[in-house]
mmCIF file of C-alpha atoms (C1' of nucleotides) in Angstrom:
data_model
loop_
_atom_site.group_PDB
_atom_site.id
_atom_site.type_symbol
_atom_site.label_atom_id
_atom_site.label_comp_id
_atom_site.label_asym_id
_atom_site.label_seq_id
_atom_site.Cartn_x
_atom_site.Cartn_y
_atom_site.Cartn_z
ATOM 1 C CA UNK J 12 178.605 -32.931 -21.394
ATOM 2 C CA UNK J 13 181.851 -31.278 -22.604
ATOM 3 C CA UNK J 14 183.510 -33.315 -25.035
ATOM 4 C CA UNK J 15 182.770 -36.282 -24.211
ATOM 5 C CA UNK J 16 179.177 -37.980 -24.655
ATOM 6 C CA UNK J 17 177.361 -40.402 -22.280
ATOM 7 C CA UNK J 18 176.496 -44.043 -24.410
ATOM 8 C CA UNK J 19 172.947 -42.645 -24.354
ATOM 9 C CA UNK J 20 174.239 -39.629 -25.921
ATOM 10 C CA UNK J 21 176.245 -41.240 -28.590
ATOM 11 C CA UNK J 22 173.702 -42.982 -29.448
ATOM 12 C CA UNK J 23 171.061 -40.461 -29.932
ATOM 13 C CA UNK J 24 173.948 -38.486 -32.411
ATOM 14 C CA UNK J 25 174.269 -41.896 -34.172
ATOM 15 C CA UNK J 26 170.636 -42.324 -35.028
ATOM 16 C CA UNK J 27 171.141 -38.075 -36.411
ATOM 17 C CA UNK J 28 173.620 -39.251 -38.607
ATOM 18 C CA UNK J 29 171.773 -41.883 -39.908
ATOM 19 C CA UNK J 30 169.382 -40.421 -40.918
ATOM 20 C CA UNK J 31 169.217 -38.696 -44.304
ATOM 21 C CA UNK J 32 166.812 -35.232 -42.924
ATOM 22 C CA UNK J 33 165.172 -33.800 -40.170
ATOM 23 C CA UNK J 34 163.561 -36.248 -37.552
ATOM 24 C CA UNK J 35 161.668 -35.593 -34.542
ATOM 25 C CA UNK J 36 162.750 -36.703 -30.653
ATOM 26 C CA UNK J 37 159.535 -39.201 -30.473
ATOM 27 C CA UNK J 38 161.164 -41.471 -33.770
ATOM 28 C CA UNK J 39 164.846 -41.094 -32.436
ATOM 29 C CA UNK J 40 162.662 -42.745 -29.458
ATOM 30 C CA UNK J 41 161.021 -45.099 -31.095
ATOM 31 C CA UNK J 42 164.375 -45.911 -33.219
ATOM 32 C CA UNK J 43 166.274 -46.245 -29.986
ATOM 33 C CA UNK J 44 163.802 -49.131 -28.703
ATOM 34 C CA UNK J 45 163.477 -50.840 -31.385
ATOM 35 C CA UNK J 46 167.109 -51.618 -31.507
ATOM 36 C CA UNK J 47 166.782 -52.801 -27.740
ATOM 37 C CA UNK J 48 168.495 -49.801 -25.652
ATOM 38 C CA UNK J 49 165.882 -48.374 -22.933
ATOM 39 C CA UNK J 50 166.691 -44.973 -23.433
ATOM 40 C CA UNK J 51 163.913 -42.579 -22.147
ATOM 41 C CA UNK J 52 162.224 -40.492 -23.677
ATOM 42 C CA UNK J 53 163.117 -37.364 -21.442
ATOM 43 C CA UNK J 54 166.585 -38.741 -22.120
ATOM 44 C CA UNK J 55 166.371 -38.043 -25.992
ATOM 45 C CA UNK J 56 164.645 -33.823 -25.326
ATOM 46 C CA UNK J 57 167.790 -32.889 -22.879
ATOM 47 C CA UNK J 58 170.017 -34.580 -25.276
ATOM 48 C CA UNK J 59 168.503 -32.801 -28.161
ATOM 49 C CA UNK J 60 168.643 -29.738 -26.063
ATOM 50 C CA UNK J 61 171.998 -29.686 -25.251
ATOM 51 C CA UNK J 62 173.091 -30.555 -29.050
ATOM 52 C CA UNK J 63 171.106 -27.650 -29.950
ATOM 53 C CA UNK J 64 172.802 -25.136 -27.385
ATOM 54 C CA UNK J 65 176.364 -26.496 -28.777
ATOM 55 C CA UNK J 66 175.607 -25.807 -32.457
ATOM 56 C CA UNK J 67 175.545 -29.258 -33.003
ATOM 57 C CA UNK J 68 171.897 -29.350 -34.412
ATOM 58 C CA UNK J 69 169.263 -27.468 -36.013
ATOM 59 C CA UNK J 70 165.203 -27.696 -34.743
ATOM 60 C CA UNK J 71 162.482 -26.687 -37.154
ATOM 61 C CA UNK J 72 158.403 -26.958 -35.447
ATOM 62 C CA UNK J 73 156.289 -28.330 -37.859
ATOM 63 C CA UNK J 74 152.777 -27.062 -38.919
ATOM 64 C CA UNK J 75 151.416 -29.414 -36.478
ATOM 65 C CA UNK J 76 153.414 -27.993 -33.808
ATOM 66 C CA UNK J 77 156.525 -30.600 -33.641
ATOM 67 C CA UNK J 78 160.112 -30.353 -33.566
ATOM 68 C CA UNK J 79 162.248 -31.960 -36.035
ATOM 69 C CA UNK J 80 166.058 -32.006 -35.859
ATOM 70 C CA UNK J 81 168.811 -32.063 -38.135
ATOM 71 C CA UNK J 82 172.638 -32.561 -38.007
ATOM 72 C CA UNK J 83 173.985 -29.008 -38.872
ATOM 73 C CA UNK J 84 176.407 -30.392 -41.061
ATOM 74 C CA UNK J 85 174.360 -31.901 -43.306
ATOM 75 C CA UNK J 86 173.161 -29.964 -46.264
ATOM 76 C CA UNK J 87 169.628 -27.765 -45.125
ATOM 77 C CA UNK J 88 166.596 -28.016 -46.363
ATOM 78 C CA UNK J 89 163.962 -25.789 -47.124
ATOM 79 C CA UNK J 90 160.302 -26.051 -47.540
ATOM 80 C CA UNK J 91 156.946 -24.973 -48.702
ATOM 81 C CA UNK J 92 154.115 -26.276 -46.386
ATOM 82 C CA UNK J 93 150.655 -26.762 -46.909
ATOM 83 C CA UNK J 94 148.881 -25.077 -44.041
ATOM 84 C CA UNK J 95 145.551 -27.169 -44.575
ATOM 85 C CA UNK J 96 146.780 -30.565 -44.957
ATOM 86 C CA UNK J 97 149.978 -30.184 -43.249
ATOM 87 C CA UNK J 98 152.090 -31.691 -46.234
ATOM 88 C CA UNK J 99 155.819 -30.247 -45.953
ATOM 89 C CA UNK J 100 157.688 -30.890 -49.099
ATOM 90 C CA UNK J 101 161.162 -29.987 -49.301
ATOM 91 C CA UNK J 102 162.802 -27.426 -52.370
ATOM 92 C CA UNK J 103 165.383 -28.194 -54.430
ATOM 93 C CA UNK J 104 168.321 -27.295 -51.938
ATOM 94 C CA UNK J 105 170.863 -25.980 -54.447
ATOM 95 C CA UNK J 106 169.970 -22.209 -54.370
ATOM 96 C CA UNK J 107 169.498 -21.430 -50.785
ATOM 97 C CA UNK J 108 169.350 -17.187 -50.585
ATOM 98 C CA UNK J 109 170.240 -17.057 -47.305
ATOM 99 C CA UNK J 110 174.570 -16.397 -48.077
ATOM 100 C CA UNK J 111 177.100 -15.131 -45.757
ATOM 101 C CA UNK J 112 176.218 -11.378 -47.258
ATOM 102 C CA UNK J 113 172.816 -11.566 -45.980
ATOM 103 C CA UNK J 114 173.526 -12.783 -42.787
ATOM 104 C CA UNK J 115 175.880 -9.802 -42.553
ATOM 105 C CA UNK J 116 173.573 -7.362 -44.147
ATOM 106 C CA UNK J 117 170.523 -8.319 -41.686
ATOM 107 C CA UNK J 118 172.263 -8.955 -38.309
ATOM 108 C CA UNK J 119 174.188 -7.191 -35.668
ATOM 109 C CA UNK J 120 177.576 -8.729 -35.131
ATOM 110 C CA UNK J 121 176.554 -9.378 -30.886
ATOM 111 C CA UNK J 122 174.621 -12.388 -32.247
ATOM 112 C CA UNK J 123 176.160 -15.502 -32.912
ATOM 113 C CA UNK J 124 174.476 -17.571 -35.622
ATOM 114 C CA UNK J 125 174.440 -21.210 -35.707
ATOM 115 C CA UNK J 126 171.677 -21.858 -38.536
ATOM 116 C CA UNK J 127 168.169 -20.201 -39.646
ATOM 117 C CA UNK J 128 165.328 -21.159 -41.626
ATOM 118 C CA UNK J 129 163.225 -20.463 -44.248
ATOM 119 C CA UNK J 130 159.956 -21.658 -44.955
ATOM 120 C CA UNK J 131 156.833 -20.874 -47.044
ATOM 121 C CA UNK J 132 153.609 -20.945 -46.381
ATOM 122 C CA UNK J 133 150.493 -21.699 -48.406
ATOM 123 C CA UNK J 134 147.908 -24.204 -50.389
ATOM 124 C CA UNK J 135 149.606 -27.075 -52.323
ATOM 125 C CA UNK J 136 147.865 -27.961 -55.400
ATOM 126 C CA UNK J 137 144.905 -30.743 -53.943
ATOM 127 C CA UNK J 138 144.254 -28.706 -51.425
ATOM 128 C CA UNK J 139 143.561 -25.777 -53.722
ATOM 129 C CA UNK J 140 140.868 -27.436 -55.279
ATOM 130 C CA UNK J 141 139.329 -28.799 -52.214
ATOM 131 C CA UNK J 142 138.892 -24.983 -51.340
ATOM 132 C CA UNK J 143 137.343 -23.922 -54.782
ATOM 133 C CA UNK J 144 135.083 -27.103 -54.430
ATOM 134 C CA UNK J 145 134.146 -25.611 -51.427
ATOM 135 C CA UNK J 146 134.158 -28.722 -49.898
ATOM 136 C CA UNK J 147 136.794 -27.538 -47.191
ATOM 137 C CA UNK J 148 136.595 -25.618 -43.670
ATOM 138 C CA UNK J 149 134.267 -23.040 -44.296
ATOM 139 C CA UNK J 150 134.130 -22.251 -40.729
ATOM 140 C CA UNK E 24 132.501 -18.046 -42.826
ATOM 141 C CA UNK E 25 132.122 -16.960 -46.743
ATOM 142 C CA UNK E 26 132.897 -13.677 -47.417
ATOM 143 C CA UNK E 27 130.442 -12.350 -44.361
ATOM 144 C CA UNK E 28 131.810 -12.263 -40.687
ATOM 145 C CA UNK E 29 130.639 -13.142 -37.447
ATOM 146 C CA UNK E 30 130.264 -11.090 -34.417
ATOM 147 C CA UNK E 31 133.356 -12.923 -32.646
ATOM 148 C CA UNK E 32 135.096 -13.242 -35.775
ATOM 149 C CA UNK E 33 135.085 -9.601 -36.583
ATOM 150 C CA UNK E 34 136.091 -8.625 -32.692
ATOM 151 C CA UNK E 35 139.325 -10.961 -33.478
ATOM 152 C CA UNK E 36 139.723 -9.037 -36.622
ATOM 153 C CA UNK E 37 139.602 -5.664 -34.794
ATOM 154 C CA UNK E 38 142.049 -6.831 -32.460
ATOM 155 C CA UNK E 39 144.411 -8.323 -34.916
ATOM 156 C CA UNK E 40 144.358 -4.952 -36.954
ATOM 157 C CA UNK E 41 144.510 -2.912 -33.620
ATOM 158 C CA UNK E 42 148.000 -5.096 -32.833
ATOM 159 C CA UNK E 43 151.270 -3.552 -34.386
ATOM 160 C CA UNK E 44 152.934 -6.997 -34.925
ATOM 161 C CA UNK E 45 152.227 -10.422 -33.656
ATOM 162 C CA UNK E 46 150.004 -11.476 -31.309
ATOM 163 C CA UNK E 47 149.223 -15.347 -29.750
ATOM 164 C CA UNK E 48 145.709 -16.593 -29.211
ATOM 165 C CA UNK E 49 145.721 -16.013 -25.653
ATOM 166 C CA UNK E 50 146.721 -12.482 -25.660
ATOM 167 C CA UNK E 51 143.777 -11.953 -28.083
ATOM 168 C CA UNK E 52 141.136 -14.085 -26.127
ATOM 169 C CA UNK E 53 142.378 -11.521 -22.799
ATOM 170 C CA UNK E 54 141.655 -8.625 -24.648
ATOM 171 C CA UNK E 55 138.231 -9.734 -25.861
ATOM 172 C CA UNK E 56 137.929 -10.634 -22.273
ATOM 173 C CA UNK E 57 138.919 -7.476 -20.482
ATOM 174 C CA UNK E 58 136.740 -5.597 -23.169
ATOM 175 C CA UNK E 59 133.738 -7.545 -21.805
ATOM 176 C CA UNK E 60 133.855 -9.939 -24.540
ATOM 177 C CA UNK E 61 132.502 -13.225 -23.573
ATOM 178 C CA UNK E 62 133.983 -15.240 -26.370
ATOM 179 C CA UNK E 63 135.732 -18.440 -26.067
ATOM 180 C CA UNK E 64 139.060 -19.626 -26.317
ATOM 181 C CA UNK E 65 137.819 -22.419 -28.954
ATOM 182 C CA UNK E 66 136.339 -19.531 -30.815
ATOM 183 C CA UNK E 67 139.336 -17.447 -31.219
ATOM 184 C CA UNK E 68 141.668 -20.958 -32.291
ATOM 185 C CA UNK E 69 139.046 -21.876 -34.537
ATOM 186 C CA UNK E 70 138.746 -18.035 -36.216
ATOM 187 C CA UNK E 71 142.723 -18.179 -36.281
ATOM 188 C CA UNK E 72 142.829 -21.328 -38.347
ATOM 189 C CA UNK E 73 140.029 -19.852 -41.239
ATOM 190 C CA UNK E 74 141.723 -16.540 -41.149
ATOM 191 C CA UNK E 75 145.032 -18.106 -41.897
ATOM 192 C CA UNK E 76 143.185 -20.804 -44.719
ATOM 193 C CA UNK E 77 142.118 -17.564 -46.454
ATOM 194 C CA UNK E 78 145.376 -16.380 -46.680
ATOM 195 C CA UNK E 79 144.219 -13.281 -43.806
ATOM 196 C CA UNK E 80 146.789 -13.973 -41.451
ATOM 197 C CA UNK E 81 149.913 -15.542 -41.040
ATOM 198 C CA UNK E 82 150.810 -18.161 -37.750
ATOM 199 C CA UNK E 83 154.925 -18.372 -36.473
ATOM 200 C CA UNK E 84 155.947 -20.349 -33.684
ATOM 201 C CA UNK E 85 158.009 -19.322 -31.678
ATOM 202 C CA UNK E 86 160.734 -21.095 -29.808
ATOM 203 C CA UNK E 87 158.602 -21.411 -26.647
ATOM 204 C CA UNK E 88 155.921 -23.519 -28.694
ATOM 205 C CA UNK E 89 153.682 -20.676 -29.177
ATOM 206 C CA UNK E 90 151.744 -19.635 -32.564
ATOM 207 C CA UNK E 91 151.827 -15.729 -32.966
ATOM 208 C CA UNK E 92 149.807 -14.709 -35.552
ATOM 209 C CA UNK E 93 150.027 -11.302 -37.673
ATOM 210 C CA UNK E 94 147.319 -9.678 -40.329
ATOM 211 C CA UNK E 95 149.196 -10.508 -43.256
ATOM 212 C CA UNK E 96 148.938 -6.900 -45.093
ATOM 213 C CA UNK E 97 151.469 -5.339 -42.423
ATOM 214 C CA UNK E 98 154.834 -5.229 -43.144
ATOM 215 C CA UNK E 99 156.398 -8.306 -41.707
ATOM 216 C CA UNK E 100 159.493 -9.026 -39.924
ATOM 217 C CA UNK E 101 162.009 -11.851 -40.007
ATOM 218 C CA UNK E 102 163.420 -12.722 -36.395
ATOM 219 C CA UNK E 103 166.431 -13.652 -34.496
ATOM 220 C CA UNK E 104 165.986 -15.991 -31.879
ATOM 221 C CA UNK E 105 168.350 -17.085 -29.322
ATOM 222 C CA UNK E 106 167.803 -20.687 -28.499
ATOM 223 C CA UNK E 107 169.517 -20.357 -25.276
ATOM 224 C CA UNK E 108 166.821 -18.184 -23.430
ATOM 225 C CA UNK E 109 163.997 -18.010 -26.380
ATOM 226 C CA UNK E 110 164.445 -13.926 -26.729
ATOM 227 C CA UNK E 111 163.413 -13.007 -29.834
ATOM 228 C CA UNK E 112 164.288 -9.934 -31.987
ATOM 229 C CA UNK E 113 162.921 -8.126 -34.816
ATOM 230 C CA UNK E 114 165.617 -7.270 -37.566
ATOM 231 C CA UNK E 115 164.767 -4.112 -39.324
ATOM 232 C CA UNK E 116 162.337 -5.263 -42.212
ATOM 233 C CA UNK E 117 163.274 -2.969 -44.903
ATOM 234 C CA UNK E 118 165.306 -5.555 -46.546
ATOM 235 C CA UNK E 119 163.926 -8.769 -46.834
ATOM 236 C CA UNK E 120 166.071 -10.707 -49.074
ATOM 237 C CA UNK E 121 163.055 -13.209 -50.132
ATOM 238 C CA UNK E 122 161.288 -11.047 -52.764
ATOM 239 C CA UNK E 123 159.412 -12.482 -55.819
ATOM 240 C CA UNK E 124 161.946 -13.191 -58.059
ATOM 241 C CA UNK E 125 163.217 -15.759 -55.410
ATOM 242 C CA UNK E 126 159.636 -17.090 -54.861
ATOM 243 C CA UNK E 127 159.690 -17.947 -58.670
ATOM 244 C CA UNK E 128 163.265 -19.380 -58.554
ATOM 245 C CA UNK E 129 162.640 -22.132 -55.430
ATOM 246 C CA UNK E 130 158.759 -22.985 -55.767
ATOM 247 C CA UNK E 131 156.962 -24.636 -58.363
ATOM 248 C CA UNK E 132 153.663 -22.441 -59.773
ATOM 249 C CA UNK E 133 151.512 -25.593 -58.414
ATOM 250 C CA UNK E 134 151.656 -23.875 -55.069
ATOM 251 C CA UNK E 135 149.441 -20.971 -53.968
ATOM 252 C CA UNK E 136 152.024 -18.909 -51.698
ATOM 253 C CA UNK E 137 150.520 -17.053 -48.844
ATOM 254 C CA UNK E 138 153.378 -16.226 -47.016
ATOM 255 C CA UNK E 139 157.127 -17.095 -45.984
ATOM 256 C CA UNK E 140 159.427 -16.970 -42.362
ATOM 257 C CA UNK E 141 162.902 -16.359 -42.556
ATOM 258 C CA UNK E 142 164.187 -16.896 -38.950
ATOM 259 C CA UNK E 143 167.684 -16.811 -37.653
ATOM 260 C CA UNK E 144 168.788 -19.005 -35.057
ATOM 261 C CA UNK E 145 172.060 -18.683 -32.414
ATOM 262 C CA UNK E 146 172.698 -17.439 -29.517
ATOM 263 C CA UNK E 147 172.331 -13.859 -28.051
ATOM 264 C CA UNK E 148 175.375 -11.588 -26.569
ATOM 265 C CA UNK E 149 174.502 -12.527 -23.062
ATOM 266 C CA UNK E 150 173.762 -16.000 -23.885
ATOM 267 C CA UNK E 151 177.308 -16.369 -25.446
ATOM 268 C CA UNK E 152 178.623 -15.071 -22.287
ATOM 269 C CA UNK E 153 177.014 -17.169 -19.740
ATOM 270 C CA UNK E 154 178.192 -20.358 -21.937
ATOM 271 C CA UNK E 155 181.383 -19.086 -21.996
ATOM 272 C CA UNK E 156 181.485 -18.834 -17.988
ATOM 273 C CA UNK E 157 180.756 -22.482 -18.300
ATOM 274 C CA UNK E 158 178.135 -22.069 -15.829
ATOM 275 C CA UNK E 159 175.422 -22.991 -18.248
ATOM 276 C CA UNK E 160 174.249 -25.700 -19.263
ATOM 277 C CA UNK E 161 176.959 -28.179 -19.668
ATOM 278 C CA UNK E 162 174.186 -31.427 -19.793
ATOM 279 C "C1'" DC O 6 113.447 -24.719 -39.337
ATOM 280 C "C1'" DT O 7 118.090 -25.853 -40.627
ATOM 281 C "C1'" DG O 8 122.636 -25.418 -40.471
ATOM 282 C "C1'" DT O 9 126.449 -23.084 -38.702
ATOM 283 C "C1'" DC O 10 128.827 -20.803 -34.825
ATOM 284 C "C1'" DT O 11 129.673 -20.572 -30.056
ATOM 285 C "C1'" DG O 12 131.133 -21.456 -25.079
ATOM 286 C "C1'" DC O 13 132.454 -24.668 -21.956
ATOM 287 C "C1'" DA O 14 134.887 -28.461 -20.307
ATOM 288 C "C1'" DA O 15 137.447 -32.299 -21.218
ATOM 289 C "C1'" DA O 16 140.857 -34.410 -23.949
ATOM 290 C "C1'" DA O 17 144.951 -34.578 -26.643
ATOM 291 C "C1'" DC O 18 149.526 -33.703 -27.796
ATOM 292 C "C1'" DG O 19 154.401 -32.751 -27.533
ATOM 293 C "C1'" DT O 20 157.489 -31.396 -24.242
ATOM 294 C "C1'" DT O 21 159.439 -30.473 -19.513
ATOM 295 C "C1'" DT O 22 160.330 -31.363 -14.764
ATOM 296 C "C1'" DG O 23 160.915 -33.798 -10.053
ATOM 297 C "C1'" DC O 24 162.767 -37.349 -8.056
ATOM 298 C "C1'" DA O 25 164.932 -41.543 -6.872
ATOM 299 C "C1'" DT O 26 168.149 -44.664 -8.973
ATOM 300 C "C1'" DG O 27 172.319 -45.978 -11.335
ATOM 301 C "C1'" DG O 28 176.675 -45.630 -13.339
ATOM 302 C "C1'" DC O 29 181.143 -43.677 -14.007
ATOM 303 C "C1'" DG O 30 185.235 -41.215 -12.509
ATOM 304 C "C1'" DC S 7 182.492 -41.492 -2.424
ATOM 305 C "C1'" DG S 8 180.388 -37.809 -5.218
ATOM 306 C "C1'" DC S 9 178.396 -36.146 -9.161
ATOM 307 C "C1'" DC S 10 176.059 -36.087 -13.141
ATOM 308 C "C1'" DA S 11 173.063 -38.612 -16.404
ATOM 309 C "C1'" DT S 12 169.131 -41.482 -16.685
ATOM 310 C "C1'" DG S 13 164.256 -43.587 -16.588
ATOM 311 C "C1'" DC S 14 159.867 -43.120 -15.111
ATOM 312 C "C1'" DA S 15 155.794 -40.782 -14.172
ATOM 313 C "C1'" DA S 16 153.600 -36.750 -13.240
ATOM 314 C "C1'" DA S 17 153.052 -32.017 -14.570
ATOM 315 C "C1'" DC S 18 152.740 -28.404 -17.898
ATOM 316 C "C1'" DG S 19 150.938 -25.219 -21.523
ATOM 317 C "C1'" DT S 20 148.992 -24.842 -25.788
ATOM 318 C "C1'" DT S 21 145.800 -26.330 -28.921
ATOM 319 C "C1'" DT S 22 141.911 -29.360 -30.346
ATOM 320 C "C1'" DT S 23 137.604 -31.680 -29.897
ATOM 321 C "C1'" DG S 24 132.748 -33.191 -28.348
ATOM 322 C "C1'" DC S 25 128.693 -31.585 -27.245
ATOM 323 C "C1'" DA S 26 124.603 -28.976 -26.157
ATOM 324 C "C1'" DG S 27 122.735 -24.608 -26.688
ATOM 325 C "C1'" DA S 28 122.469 -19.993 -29.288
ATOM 326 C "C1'" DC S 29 122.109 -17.731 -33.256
ATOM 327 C "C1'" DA S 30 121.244 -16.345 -38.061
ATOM 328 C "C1'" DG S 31 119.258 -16.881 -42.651
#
DNA sequence: CTGTCTGCAAAACGTTTGCATGGCG
DNA sequence: CGCCATGCAAACGTTTTGCAGACAG
């Protein structure tokens, strides 16, 4: 693929446009067959590969150990996950630390940087009191 | 587990603590091995997942699909990863840019924050090469 | 005794790969 | 005609789960 994309391709970047956030290769799947095109489902992981390698798109694994992908373009997200219940709720994306400067400041210049992330880790508020009730994984 | 260990859970402890950064379950289940440790690789998951619950240890996954998992009272390290051949590389940590005053500023007080990644994602100098030769990857 | 922890093996899950087919230049 | 992309199914590696037995309080 240089330049030009495949119709598979195309649309597999049409369903990343469409949609608002992140979303992993199984729904693009699922997405994909429901709208009647046969696509496979190896299909949509090289093609989300190869977006990836060209900058095109960002991945973030999830708790539970999937990948979601975004359209670089579109405005990132960040998030504070819940690593009992698995709940990923993004924050307000307006202030995002991560600026130019701190790229600069933290990395050698030999690296080329498409995109990072930036995620926190913790109890969200239910699952905090599960834990004080005691109720929860005591293991 | 409250408050008192386990046996097996205080041999995954030891190892954790003996390990200068991160270390994946596997890696930990072959040294309790090779120290004549029968314990199980079920045992060591299922330790992982309290020890990170109780805010002990914190889990990052690494491009490869892999949970590495670090005592969370070391110094920690943020991470650039080339997507191209998964190498990834510890930035010097003496300047994390995500200190508390940022926590405040993103995260609402509901949450209980245990810890945070900050990962940087791109390609590497010989990476950028090799794509450059065009012999990589064109999909 | 009772309840939790453990080891083992099997299952689950998301992802990758091998291979034969198909489509496009 | 030749080459790359594709679909399918099988393979892969990590993690999780079910279960029976071991252990500790």
């Amino acid at each position: 693929m240089r330049g030009k994309l495949t119709k598979s391709q195309q649309k597999i970047l049409d369903v990343l446009k469409s949609v608002e956030g992140e979303i992993s290769a199984q729904e693009i799947h699922h997405i994909l067959r429901r709208n009647g095109f046969s696509t496979g489902l190896a299909t949509v992981y090289r093609t989300l590969k190869s977006f990836l390698l060209q900058g095109l798109i960002k991945e973030r694994i999830t708790v539970d150990g999937e990948s979601l992908y975004q359209l670089l373009n579109h405005s990132h997200q960040h998030h504070f996950n819940c690593i009992n219940c698995g709940k990923s709720i993004p924050l307000p994306d307006n202030n995002c630390p991560i600026n130019e400067a701190v790229y600069k400041s933290l990395l050698p210049n030999n690296f080329r940087i498409y995109y990072h992330t930036l995620e926190f880790f913790g109890l969200c508020e239910s699952c905090q009191t599960l834990a004080n009730d005691k109720k929860q994984s005591k293991v």
